[in-house]
Every structure is written in structure tokens, then in C-alpha cells.
Coordinates of C-alpha atoms in Angstrom, one line a residue:
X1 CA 68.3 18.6 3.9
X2 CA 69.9 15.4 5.1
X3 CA 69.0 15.6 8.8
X4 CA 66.8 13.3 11.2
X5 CA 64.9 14.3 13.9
X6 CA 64.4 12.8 17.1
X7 CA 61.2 9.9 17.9
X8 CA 60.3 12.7 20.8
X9 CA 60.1 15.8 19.0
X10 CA 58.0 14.6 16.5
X11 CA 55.8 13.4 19.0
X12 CA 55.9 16.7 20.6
X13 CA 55.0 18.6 17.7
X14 CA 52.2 16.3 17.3
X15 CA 51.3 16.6 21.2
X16 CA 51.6 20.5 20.3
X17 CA 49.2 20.8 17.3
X18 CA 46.3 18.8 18.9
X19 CA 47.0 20.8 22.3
X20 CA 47.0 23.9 20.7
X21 CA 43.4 23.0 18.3
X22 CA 41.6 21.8 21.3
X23 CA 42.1 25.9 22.6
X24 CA 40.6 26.7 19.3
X25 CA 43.8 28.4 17.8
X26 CA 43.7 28.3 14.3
X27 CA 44.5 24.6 13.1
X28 CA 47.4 26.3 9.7
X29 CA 48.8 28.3 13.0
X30 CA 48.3 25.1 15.8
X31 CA 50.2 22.4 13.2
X32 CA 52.9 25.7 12.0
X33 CA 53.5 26.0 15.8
X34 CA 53.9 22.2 16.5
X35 CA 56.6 22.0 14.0
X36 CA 58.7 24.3 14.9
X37 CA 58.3 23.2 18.5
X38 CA 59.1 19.7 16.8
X39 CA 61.9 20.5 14.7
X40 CA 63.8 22.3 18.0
X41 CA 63.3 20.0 20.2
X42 CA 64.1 17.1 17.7
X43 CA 67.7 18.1 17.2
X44 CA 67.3 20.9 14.5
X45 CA 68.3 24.2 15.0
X46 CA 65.6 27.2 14.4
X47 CA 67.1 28.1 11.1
X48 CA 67.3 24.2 9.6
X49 CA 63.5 23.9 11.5
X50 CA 62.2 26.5 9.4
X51 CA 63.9 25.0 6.3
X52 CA 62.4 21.8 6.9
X53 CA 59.3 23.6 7.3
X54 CA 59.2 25.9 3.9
X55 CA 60.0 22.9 2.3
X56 CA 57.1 20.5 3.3
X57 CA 55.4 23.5 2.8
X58 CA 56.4 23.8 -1.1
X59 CA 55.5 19.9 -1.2
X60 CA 52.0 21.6 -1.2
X61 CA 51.8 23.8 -3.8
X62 CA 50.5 21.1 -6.3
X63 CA 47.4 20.3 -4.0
X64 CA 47.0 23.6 -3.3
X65 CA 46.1 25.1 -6.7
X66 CA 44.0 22.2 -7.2
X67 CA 42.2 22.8 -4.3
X68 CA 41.7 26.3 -5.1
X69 CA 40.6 25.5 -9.0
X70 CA 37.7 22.5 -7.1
X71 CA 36.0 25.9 -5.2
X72 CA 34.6 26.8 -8.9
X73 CA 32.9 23.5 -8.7
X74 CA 31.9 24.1 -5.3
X75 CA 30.7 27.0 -5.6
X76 CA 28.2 27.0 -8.8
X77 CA 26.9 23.1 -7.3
X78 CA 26.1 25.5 -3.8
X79 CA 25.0 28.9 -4.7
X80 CA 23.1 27.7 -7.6
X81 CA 21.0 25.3 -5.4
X82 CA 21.8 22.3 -7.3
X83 CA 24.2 20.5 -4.2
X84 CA 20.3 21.4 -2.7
X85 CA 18.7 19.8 -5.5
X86 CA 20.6 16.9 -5.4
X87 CA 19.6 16.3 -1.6
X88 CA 16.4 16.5 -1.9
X89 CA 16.0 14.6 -4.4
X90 CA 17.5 11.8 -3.2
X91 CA 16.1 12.2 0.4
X92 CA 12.6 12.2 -0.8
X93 CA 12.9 9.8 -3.4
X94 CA 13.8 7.0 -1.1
X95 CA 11.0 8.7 1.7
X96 CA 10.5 7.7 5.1
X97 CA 10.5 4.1 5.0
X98 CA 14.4 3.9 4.1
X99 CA 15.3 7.6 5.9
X100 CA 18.7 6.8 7.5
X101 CA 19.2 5.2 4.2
X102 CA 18.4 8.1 2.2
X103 CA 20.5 10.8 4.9
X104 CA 23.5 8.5 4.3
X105 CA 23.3 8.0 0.9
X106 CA 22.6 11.9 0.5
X107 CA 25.3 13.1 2.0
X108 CA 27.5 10.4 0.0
X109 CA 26.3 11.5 -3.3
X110 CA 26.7 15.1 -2.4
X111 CA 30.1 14.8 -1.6
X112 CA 30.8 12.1 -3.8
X113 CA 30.3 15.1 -6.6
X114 CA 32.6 17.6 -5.7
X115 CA 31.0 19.4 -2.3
X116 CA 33.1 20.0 0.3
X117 CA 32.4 17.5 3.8
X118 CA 31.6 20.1 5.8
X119 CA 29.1 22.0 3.4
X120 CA 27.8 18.8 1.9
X121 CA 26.7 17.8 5.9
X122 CA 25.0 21.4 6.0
X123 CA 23.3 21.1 3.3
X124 CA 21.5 17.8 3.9
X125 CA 21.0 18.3 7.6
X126 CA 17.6 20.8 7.6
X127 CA 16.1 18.3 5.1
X128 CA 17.2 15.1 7.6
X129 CA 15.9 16.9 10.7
X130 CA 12.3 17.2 8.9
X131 CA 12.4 13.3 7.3
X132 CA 13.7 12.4 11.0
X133 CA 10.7 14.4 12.8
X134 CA 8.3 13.0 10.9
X135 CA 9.6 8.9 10.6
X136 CA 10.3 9.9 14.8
X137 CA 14.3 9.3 14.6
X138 CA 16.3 10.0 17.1
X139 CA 19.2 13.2 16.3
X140 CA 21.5 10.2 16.9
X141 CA 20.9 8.0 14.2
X142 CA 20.2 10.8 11.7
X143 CA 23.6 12.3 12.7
X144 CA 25.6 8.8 12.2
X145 CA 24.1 8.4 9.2
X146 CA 25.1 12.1 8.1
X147 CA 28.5 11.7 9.1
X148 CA 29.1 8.1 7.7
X149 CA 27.4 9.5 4.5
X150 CA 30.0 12.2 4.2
X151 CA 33.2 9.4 5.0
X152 CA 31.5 7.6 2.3
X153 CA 31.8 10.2 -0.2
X154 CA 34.5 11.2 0.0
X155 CA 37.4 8.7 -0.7
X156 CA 35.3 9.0 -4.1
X157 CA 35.4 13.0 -4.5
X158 CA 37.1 14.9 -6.2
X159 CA 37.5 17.3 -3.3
X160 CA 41.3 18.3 -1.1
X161 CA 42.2 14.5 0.3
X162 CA 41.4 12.7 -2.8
X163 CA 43.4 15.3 -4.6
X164 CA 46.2 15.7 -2.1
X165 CA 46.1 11.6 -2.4
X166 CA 46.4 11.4 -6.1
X167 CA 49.1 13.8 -5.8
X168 CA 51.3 12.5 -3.4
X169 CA 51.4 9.3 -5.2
X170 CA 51.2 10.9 -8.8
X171 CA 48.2 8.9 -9.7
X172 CA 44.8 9.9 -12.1
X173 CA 42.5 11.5 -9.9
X174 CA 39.4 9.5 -11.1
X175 CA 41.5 6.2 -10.6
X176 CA 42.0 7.4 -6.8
X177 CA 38.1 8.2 -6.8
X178 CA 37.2 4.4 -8.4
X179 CA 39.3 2.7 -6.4
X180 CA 37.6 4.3 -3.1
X181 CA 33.8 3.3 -4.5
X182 CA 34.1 -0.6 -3.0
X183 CA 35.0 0.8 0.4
X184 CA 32.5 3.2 0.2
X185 CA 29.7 0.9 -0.6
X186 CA 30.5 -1.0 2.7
X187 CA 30.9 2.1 5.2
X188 CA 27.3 3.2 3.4
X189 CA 26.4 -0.1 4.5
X190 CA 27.6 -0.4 8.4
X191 CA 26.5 2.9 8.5
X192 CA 22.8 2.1 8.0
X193 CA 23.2 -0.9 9.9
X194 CA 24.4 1.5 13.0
X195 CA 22.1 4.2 12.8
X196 CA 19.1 1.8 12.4
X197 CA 20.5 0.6 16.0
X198 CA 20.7 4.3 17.3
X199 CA 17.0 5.1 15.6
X200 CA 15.2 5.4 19.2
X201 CA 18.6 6.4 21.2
X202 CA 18.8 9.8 22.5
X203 CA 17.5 12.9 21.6
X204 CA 14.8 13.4 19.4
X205 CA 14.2 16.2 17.0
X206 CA 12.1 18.9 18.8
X207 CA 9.5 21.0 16.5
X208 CA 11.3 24.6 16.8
X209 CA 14.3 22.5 15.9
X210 CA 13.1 22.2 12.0
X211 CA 14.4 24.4 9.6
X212 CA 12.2 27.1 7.5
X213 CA 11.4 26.4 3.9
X214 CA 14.6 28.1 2.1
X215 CA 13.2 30.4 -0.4
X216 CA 14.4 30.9 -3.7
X217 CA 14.1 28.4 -7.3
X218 CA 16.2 25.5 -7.2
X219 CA 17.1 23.7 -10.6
X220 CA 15.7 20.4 -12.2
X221 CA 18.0 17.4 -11.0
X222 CA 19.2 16.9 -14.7
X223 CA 20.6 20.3 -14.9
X224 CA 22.0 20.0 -11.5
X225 CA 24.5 17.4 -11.9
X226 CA 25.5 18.9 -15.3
X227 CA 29.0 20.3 -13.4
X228 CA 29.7 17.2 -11.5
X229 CA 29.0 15.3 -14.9
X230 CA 30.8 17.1 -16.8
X231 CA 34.3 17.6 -14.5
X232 CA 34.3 14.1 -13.9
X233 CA 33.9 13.6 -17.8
X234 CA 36.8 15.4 -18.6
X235 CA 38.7 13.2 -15.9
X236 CA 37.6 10.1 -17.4
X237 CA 39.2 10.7 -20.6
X238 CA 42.9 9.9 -19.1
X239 CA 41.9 6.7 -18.4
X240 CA 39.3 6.1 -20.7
X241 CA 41.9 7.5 -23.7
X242 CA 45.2 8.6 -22.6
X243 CA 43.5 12.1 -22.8
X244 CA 44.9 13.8 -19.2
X245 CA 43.0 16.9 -18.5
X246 CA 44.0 18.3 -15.5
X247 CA 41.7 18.2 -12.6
X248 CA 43.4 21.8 -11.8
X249 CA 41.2 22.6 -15.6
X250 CA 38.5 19.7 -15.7
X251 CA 36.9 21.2 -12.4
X252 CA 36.4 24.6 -13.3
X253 CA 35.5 23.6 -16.0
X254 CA 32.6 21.6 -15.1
X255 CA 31.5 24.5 -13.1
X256 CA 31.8 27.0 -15.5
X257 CA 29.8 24.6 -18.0
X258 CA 27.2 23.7 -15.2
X259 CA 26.3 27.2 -14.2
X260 CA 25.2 27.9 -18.1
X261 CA 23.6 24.6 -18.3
X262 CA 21.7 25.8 -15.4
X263 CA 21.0 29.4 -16.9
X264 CA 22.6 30.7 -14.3
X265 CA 25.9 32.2 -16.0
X266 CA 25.3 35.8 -15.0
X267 CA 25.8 34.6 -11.5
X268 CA 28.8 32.8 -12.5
X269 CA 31.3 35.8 -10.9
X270 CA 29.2 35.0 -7.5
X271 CA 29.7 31.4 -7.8
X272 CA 33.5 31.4 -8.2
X273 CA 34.2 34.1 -5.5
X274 CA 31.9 31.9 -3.2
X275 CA 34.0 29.0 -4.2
X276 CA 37.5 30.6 -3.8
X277 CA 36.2 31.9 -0.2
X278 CA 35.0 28.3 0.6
X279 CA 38.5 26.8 -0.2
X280 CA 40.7 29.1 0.7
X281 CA 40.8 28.2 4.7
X282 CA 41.3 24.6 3.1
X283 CA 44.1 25.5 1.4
X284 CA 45.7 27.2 3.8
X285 CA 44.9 24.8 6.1
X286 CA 47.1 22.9 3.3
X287 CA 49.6 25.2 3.5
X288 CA 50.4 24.5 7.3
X289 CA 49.6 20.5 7.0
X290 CA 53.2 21.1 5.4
X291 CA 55.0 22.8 7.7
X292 CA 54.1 19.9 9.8
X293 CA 55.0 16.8 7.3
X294 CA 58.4 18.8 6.8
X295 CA 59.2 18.1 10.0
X296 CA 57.7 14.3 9.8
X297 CA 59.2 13.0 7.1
X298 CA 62.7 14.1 8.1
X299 CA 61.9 12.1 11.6
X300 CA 63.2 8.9 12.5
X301 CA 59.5 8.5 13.6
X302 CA 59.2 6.3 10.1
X303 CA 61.9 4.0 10.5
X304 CA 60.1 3.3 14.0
X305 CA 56.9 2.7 12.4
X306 CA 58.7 0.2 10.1
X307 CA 59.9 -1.6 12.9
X308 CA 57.4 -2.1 14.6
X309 CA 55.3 -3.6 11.0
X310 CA 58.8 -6.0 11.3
X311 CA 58.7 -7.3 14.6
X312 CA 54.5 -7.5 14.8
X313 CA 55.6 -9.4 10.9
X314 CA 53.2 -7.7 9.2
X315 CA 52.6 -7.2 5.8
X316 CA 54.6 -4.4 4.6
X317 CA 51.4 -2.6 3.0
X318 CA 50.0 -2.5 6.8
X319 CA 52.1 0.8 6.5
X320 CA 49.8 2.6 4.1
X321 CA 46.4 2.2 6.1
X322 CA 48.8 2.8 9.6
X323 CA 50.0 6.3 7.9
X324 CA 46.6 7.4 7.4
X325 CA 45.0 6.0 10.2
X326 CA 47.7 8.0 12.6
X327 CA 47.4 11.0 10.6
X328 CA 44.0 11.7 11.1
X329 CA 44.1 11.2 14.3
X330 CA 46.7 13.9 14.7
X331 CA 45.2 16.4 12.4
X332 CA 41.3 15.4 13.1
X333 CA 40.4 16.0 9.1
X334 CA 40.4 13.7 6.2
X335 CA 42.8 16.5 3.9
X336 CA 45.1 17.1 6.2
X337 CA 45.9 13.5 7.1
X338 CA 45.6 12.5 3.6
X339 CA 47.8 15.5 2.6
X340 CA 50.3 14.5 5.6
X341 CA 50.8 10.7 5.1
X342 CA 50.5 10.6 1.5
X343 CA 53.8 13.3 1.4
X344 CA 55.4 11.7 4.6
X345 CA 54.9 8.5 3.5
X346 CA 54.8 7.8 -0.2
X347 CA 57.9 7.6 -1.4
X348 CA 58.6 4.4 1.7
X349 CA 55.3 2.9 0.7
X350 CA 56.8 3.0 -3.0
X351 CA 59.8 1.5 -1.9
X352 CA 58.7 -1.3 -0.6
X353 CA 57.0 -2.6 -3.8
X354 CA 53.5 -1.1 -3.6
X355 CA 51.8 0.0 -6.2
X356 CA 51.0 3.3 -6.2
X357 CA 47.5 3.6 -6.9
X358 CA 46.9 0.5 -4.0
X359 CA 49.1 3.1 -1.8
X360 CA 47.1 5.9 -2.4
X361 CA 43.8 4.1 -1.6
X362 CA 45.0 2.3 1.3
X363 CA 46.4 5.8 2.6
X364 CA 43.3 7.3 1.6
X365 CA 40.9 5.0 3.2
X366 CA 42.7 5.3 6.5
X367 CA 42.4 9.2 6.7
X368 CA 38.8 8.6 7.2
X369 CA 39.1 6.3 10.7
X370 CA 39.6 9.0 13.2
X371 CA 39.1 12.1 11.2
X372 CA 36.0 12.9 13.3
X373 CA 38.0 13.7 16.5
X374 CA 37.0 16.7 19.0
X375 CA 39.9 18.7 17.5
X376 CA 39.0 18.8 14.0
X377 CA 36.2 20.9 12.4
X378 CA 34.7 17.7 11.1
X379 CA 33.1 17.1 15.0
X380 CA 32.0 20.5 15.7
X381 CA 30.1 21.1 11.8
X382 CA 28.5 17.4 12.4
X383 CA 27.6 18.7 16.1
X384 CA 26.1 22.2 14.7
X385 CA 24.5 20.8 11.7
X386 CA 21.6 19.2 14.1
X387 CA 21.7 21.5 17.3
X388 CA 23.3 18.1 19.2
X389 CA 24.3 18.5 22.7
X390 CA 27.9 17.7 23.9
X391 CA 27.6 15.0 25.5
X392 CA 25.5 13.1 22.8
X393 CA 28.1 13.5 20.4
X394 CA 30.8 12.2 22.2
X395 CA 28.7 8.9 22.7
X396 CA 28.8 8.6 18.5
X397 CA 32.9 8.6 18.0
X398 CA 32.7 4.9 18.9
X399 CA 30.3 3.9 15.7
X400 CA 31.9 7.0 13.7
X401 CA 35.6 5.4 14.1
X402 CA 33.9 1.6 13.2
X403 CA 32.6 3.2 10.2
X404 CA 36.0 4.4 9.4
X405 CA 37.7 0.6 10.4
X406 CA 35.4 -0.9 7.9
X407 CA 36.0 1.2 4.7
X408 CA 40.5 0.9 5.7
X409 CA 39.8 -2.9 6.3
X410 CA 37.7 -3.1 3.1
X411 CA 40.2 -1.0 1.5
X412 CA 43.2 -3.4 2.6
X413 CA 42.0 -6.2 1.9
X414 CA 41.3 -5.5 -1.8
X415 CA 44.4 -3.4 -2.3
X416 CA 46.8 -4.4 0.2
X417 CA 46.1 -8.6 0.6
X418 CA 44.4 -9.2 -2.9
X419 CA 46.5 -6.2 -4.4
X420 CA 48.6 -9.1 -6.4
X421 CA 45.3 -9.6 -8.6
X422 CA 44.8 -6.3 -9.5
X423 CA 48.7 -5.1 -10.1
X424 CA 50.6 -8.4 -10.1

């Protein structure tokens, strides 16, 4: 539909969405509800608003069934106990000497292997609390080094943004997960260096605080990361050999394969429903992220955004890590904004010479700077996951965002002012 939408509108439908999420209404309803409120108020009329909306909805679709095949992943690696194993294992392997360490890295790994953010953060919090107890952190440090664990991991996922990223740019998943492993070495990095700073602020973890032993037989750590291993196997032969398997097959399949590894098949029917319920608010979620970059990318919002790149003269790949950076903090969650920019954006950031795969990680990278914000889910799972109180967690969005400036700047520099060495 050839029509452009006011600078104000969009705006308001952004305005609209956060509004509407901060009074907890459902975030597929808040951003559906901003965009129509956007697309009136920008110059559309109802019926072309809902047009524009259907069709960045459709935009989805791709991401969406991807999304929904990764819950078979997630959900033999959770109910089987091996996202468990793989926590533990790596929490008291490292012990209490290197502890904020070992929570960061954690939740990295875990995520880094195909478990969704939010779950991967849940999983590793009961076994942080005890490590933190007993080494006497504060909830503080142990949360920053959750939650910069979890940005870590998951520019190098294959979980919803780094799908919706490889998507938008029709990339190789795995080449949109390597490319995110340099930036995710340095937010591990700034994130120990934080949290060792925060290791005697605030809170400290009480005794009725720690969790109770979780009953129930975990498997061996070589059986556990049989799914990952094999999913991200299959991925590798498109690079590796020009084989392209489909991550919408290669993660089930690595599930499916995992759970027999693991002697666990008869529970297979358990794992996937599990899965599928566990991705299915993501996907919808999905569903109304395009409703609201229908609206955006028929906005003269981006030829503003350009502008403004031309008369600050920056580099014209300054608008990858911008679109990201803006996105999340619209949407508060690393998929969303991912999802958002990479559709809105993409086909500008093409335009203007950059290759795709630097696009993609550039875009990808900047979905994780504000994608901890009080109206996103990310905030209020970190906040749960260690009983914090309000207060204390506002105090850690400063060092969260830093975290998230370091991986984008990392991520620029490589791809956006070296880029010429690795794509000409």
C-alpha cells in the first residue's frame, strides 16, 4: 500500500504500546492497539490502518513457525532436566571463587543453546541464590550477572530474535549466531567486571530465601547437550557444505533426537506440548510486533531517522545498531525489537550497501541495549527470579543498558567500521 504516515502518529502508537504495557494489558493487544491508534492518527483511514496492519502481520509468519518448531527444543532441554544439568554443571564447576563468573556464564550457555531468556534466567537463579549465600554476594551482583548472562546468550541462540534477525535479512541462522559470539564474549566480560563492583551492594540473600533441593533424576551433561548439539549440527551443514536444513526442521529435530539420547522418548509427547505452550505467548507476541512494524515501516519516521544519520554525518551503518537500539526500547524485549527493526528496517539498511549478515548483527546486537525496560517481561522475570525488591532493581538498569552499549559498540565496530575486511 503506497501510503506514508505521519512522524506523530508513529510516535503515538509507540507512546500508546509502552502506555498501555506499563497497565499490564497484554503486550500482542498493547502494540495491536498502538497501531491502530498510529495508523489513524497518522493520516490512514481505519480500513487502510488495518491493511497496513494484516500486512506487517503476514511479514511474521516466517518467524512465527520457526518459533513455534524452537519450543521442541525448549521443551525436551527443560522438562528433561538437562537446561538443569547444564547449569549446574557449569555453576559448580567454576565454584565459589569465580561465582558471578559462573551465574553469567551459566545463563550464557543456557541460552546460548536454545532456552528461552526468560526460562534460562529461572532456571539458573535457585542454584545462584545458594552459590551467592554461601560466597556472601549481594542479590545485586548475582542479578547483573544473571541478566548480562542471558544478553550474552542470546545474540548467539537459536531462540525468536536471532531467528526473526536471520529472517528479516534472509541470512543462515548459525551465521547470525557466529557473528554475535565476539560481542558476546565482551558483554560476558563487562558483566563480571560490574557485578564484582555490586558484590557487597544491597541486599543480601536471606536463608528462607534459598530454594529446596528439586527432586527428581537429572541427566549426565554428555547426554544433556545431545539436542543443542545436534540442532545446531544440522545448522552447520549450510555453511559448512551448502547443505541448508531448515532451522524450522533442524530444531525439532535436535529435540526429538535429544530426548532418545536421553532415554527419555516416552516423555517426548510432554516435552513438545510443554514446548509449544512455552512459545506460543512468544509467537503471538510475534504476531502483534507486526501489527506494529506495519504501521512503522509505512512511516516517514525512517526517512527522519536517515536525516538525522546525514546531518550528525554519520556513517550510514549507524542506522542498523539505531533501529535496534530504538526498538527495544519501545517494545522492552529482545524478539520483539529484533522482529520490529529487522522487518522495518532491512530492506533501507540493504539499500544503502550493507551487507546483510553485518545488518543483521548490528540490528541484532542493538535489540539487547534497552530490552530490560520496566515494560517488558524481561524486568519483572529478572526481578522474580531472586525475590528483589522494586526499588533495588531499578538501581541495576544503568549497568544492565552499559552491558547492552558494549556488545552494539563491539558489534559495530567489527561489522559496521571494520565491516570492509570481512565483506569488502
Amino acid at each position: 500500500m503506497d501510503i506514508e504516515l505521519t512522524i506523530v502518529g508513529t510516535l503515538l502508537a509507540l507512546v500508546a504500546t509502552i502506555g498501555l504495557i506499563l497497565i499490564r494489558v497484554a503486550p500482542a493487544y498493547a502494540m495491536m492497539a498502538g497501531a491502530l491508534i498510529g495508523g489513524v492518527i497518522g493520516g490512514a483511514t481505519i480500513l487502510e490502518t488495518v491493511e497496513l496492519m494484516i500486512g506487517g502481520a503476514e511479514g511474521m509468519v516466517g518467524v512465527v513457525l520457526r518459533v513455534l518448531a524452537a519450543g521442541i527444543l525448549a521443551g525436551v532441554l527443560i522438562e528433561s532436566g538437562a537446561a538443569k544439568t547444564i547449569a549446574e554443571s557449569i555453576l559448580y564447576k567454576l565454584g565459589e571463587t569465580k561465582a558471578l563468573l559462573a551465574v553469567a556464564g551459566a545463563t550464557m550457555v543456557l541460552t546460548g543453546v536454545g532456552v528461552f531468556i526468560g526460562v534460562a534466567i529461572l532456571t539458573v537463579a535457585p542454584v545462584a541464590l545458594s552459590i551467592a549465600k554461601r560466597a556472601n554476594l549481594s542479590k545485586m551482583a548475582v542479578l547483573l550477572a544473571i541478566s548480562g548472562g542471558g544478553k550474552a546468550g542470546n545474540i548467539i541462540s537459536p531462540n525468536p530474535n536471532t531467528i526473526a534477525a536471520a529472517e528479516a535479512f534472509q541470512v543462515p541462522l548459525t551465521s547470525v549466531m557466529f557473528v554475535g559470539v565476539v560481542p558476546a564474549l565482551g558483554g560476558i566480560a563487562i558483566t563480571y567486571v560490574l557485578a564484582r563492583k555490586l558484590r557487597n551492594v544491597g541486599d543480601a540473600v536471606e536463608e528462607n530465601e534459598l530454594p529446596n533441593e528439586v527432586v527428581g533424576e537429572s541427566p549426565i551433561l554428555a547426554k544433556a547437550l545431545a539436542a543443542p548439539g545436534v540442532a545446531i549440527a544440522l545448522l552447520l551443514l549450510q555453511p559448512l557444505f551448502g547443505i541448508h536444513i531448515d532451522p524450522l526442521f533442524a530444531l525439532p529435530i535436535g529435540g526429538v533426537i535429544g530426548a532418545l539420547v536421553m532415554g527419555k522418548g516416552r516423555h517426548l509427547n510432554h516435552y513438545i506440548h510443554s514446548g509449544l505452550e512455552k512459545m506460543a505467548g512468544v509467537a503471538i507476541l510475534l504476531l502483534g510486533t507486526g501489527t506494529l512494524a506495519g504501521i512503522i515501516a509505512h512511516s516517514a519516521l525512517i526517512d527522519q531517522i536517515l536525516h538525522g544519520i546525514d546531518a550528525l554525518s554519520l556513517p550510514a551503518y549507524f542506522l542498523a545498531p539505531i533501529a535496534g537500539i530504538t526498538m527495544s526500547a519501545a517494545t522492552g524485549s529482545t524478539a520483539a525489537a529484533t522482529a520490529v527493526a529487522g522487518n522495518v528496517f532491512a530492506p533501507t539498511i540493504l539499500e544503502l550497501g550493507i551487507h546483510a549478515l553485518a545488518g543483521a548483527a548490528m540490528v541484532h546486537a542493538g535489540a539487547t541495549v534497552l530490552d530490560h525496560m520496566p515494560h517488558g517481561t524481561f524486568f519483572h522475570i529478572t526481578r522474580a527470579s531472586v525475590g528483589m525488591a522494586m526499588k533495588e532493581r531499578f538501581k541495576l538498569l544503568p549497568y544492565e543498558t552499559l552491558i547492552g552499549v558494549v556488545i552494539v559498540v563491539i558489534s559495530t565496530l567489527i561489522f559496521g567500521v571494520f565491516g570492509f575486511l570481512f565483506f569488502g
